[in-house]
Tab-separated table of C-alpha atoms and ligand atoms in Angstrom:
chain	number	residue	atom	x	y	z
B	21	UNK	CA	0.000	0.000	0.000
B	22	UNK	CA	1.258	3.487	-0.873
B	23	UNK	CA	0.349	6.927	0.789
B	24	UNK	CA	-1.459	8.839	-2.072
B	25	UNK	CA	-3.693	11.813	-2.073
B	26	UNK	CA	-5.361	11.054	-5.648
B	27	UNK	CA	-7.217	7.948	-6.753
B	28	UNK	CA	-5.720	4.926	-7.196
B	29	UNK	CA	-6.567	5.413	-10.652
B	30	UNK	CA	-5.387	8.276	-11.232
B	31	UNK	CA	-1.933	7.690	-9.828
B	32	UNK	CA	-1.886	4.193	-11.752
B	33	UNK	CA	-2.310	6.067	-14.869
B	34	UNK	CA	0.189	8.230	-14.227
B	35	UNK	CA	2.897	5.898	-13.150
B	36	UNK	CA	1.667	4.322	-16.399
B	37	UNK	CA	2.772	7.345	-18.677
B	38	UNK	CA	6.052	8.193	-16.538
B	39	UNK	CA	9.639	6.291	-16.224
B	40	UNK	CA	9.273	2.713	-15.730
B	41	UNK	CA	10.204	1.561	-12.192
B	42	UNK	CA	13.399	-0.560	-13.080
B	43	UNK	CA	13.569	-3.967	-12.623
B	44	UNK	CA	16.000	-4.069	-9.489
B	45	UNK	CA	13.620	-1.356	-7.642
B	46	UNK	CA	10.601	-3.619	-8.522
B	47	UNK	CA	12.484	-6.296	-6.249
B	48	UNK	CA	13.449	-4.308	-3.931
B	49	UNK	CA	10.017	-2.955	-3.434
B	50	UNK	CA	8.268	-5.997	-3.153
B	51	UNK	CA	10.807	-7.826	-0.965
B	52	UNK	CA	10.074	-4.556	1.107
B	53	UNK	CA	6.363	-4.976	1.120
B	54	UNK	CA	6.877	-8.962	2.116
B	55	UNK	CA	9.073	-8.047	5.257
B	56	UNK	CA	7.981	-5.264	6.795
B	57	UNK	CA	5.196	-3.511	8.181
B	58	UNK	CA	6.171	-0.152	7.139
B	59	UNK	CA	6.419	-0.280	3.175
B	60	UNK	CA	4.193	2.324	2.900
B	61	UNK	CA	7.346	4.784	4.097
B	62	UNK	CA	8.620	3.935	0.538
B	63	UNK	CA	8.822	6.872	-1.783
B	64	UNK	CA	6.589	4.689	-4.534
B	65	UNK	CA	7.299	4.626	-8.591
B	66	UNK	CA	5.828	7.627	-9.608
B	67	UNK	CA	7.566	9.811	-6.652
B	68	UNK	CA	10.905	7.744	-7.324
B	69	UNK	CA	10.746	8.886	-11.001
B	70	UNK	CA	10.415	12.490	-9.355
B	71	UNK	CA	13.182	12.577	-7.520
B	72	UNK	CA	14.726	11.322	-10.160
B	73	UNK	CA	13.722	14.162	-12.530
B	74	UNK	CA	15.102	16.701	-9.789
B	75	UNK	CA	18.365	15.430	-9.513
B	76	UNK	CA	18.627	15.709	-13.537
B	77	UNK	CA	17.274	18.382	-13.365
B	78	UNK	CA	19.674	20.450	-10.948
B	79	UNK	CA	22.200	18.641	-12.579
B	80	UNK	CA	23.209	17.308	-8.951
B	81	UNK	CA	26.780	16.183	-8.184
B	82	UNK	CA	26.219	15.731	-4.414
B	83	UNK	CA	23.087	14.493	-3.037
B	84	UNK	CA	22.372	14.148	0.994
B	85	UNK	CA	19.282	11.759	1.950
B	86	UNK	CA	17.944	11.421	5.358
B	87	UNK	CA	15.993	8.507	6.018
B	88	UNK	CA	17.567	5.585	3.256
B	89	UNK	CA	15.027	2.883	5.053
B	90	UNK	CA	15.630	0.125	2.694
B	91	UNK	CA	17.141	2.607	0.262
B	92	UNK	CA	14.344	2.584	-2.707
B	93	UNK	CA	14.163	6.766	-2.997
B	94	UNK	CA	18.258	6.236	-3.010
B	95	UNK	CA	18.741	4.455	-5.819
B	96	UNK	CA	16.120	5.852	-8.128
B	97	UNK	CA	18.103	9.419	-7.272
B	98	UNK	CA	21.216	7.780	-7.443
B	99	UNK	CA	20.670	6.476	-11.245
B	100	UNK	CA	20.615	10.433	-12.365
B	101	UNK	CA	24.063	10.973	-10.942
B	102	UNK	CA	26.851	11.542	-12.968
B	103	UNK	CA	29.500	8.562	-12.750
B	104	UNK	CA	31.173	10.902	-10.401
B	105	UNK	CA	28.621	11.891	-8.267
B	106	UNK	CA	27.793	11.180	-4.737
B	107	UNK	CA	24.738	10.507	-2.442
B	108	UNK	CA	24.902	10.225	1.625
B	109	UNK	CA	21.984	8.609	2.998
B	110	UNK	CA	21.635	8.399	7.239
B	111	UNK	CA	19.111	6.316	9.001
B	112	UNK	CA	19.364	4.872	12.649
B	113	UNK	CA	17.485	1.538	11.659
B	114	UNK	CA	20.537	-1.125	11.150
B	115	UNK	CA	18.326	-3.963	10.043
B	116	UNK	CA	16.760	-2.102	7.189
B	117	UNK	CA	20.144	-0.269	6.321
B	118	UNK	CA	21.112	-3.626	5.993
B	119	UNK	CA	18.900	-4.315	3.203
B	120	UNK	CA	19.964	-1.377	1.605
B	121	UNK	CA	23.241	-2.119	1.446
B	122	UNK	CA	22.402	-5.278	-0.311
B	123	UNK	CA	20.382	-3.972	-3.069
B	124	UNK	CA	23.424	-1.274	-3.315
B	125	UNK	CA	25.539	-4.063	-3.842
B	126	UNK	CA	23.752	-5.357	-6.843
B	127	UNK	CA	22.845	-1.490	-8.612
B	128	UNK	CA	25.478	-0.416	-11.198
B	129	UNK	CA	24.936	2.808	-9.085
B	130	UNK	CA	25.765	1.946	-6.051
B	131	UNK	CA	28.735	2.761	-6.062
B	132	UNK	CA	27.607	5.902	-5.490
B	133	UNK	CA	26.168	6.212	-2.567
B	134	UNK	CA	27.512	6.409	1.078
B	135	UNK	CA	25.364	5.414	4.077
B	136	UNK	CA	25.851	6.854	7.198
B	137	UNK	CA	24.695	5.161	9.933
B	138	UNK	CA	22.957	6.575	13.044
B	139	UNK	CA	20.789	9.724	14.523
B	140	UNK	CA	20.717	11.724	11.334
B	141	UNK	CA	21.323	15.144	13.246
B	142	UNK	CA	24.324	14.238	14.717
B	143	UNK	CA	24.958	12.651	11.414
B	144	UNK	CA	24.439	16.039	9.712
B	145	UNK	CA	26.471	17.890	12.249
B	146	UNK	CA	29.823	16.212	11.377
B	147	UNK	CA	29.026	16.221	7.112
B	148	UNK	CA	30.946	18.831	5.017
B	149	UNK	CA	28.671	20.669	2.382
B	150	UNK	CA	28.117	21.670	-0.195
B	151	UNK	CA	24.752	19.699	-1.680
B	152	UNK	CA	22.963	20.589	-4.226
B	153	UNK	CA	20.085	18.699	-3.541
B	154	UNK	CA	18.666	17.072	0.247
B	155	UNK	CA	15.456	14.545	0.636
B	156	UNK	CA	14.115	14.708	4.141
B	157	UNK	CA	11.973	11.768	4.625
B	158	UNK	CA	12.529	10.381	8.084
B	159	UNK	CA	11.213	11.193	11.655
B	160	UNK	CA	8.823	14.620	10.873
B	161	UNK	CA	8.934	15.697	14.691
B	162	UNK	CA	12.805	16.918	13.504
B	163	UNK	CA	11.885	17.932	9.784
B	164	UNK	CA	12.518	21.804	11.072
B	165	UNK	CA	15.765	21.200	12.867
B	166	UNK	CA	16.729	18.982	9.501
B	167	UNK	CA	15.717	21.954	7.436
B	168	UNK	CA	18.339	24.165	9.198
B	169	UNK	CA	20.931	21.663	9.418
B	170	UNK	CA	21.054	21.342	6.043
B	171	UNK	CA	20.380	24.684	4.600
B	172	UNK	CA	23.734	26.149	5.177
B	173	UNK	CA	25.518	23.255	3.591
B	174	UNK	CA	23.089	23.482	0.569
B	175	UNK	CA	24.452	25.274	-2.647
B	176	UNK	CA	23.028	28.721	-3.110
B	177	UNK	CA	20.091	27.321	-6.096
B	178	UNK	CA	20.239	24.190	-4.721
B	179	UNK	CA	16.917	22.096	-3.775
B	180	UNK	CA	15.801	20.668	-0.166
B	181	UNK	CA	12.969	18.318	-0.867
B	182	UNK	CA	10.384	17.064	2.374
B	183	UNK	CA	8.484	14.110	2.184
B	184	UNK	CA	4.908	13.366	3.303
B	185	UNK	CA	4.279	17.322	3.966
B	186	UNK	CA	0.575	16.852	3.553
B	187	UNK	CA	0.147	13.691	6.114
B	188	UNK	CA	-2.832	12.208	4.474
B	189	UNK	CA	-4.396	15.480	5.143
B	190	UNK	CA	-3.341	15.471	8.767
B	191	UNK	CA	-2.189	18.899	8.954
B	192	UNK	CA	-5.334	20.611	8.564
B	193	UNK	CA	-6.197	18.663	11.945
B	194	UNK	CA	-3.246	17.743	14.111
B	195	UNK	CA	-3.325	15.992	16.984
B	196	UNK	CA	0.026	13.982	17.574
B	197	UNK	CA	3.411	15.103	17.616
B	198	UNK	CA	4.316	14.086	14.056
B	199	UNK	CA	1.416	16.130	12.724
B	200	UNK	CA	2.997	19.383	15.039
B	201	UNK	CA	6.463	18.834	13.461
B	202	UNK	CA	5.012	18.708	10.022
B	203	UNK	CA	2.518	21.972	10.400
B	204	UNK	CA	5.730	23.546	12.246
B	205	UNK	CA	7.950	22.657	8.927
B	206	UNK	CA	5.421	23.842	6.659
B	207	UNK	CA	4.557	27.057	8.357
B	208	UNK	CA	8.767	27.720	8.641
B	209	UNK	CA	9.556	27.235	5.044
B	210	UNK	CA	6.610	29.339	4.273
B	211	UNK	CA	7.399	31.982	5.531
B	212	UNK	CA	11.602	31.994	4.429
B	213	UNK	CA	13.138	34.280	3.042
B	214	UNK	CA	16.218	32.974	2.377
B	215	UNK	CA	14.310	30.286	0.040
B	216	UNK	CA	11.364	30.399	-2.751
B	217	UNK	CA	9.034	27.211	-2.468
B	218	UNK	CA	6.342	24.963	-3.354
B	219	UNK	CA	4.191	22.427	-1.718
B	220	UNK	CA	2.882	19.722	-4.493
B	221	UNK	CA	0.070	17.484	-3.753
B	222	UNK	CA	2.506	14.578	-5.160
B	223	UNK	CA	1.685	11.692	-3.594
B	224	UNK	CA	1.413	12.713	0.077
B	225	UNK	CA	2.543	15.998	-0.306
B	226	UNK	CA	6.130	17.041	-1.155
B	227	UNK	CA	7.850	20.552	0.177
B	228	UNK	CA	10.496	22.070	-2.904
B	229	UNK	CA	12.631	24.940	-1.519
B	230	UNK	CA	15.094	26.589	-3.640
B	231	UNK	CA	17.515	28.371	-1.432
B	232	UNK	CA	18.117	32.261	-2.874
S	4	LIG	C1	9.932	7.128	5.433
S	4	LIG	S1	11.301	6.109	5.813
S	4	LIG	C2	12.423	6.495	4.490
S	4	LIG	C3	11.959	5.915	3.175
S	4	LIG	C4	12.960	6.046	2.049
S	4	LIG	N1	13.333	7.437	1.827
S	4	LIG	C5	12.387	5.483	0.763
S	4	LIG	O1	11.468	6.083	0.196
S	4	LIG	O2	12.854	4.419	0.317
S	4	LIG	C6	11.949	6.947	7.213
S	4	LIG	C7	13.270	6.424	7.743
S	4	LIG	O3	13.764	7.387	8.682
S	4	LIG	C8	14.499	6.704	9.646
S	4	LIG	N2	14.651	7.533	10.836
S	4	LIG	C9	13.707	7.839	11.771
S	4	LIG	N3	14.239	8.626	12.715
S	4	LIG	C10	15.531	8.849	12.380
S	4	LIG	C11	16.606	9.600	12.957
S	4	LIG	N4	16.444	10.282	14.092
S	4	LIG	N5	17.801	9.580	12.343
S	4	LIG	C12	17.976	8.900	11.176
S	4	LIG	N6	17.001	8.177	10.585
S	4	LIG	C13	15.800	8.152	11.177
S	4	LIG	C14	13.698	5.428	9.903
S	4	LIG	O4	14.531	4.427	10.480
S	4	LIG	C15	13.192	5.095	8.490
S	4	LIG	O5	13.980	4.123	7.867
């Protein structure tokens, strides 16, 4: 099951007429979906084939991630690297990582990427910038502190990209503390002048800021 504001349909067709989810990522989803509870944290196809698009787009060399899970979002950025390029994912989850690192293994990108393992803000604390690109998709009680973490290491045009920013619709009503820290998030990059920025009702919502 995937998070998605739109119809089932509608996203179906969509994924239909966008990149097709390569065959490695196919496994990797579905061994995902067979072992864990959580699969729905996966970015999906048609969001994968977004972030995709943005790193080509931005013509990324350095990509951070924070939250690899069982690294699905990583390797469909990872694929519109150049051979030289680099992308540092952090999670705190060793078991999943662990996964991860064995669909890495098998990717003719994954070469590319570095994990990092443990809390991602101490993580972020000790990684030298510059990015030109950072996907925040892990805990959303920290998505604000993430956001300025990262900011100063992130090239001046350079994209930050948040995850599930909509919650289902959550954040027109929160109640727990995951809904707060998204609202928070929202509400901060809203009203930042140091960035311009978008929030797109992909899949369950997805925060663009372009830092100035
Ligand atoms: C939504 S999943 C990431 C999904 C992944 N981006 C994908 O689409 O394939 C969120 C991940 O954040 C990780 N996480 C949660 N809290 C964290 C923290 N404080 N530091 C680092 N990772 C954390 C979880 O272990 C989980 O694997």
């Amino acid at each position: 099951m995937s998070i998605t504001l739109v119809p089932a349909d509608i996203e179906d067709y969509a994924q239909l007429h966008s990149d097709p989810e390569p065959e490695l990522l196919r496994e990797l989803r579905e061994e995902t979906q067979r072992v864990s509870t959580e699969a729905r944290m996966l970015v999906g196809r048609l969001e994968g084939a977004f972030l995709k698009m943005l790193v080509h787009l931005t013509n990324a060399q350095r990509v951070l991630e924070i939250g690899t899970f069982t690294g699905y979002s990583a390797l469909w950025m990872a694929e519109a690297l150049p051979p030289d390029g680099t992308l540092v994912t952090c999670d705190i989850d060793e078991k999943t990582t662990a996964v991860a690192h064995r669909y890495f293994g098998r990717s003719p990108y994954g070469r590319k990427i570095e994990v990092r393992l443990g809390r991602a803000l101490e993580t972020l604390s000790v990684l030298p910038g510059p990015f030109d690109l950072v996907f925040i998709d892990a805990d959303k009680e920290n998505y604000t502190a993430y956001y300025e973490a990262v900011l100063p290491k992130l090239r001046t045009g350079g994209l930050i990209v948040a995850d599930n920013t909509l919650w289902s619709g959550r954040v027109l009503t929160p109640q727990s503390a995951s809904d707060h820290g998204l609202v928070t998030f929202n509400a901060h990059v809203a009203k930042d002048a140091r960035v311009e920025r978008v929030l797109l009702t992909v899949r369950d919502g997805l925060v663009i800021a372009r830092k100035r």
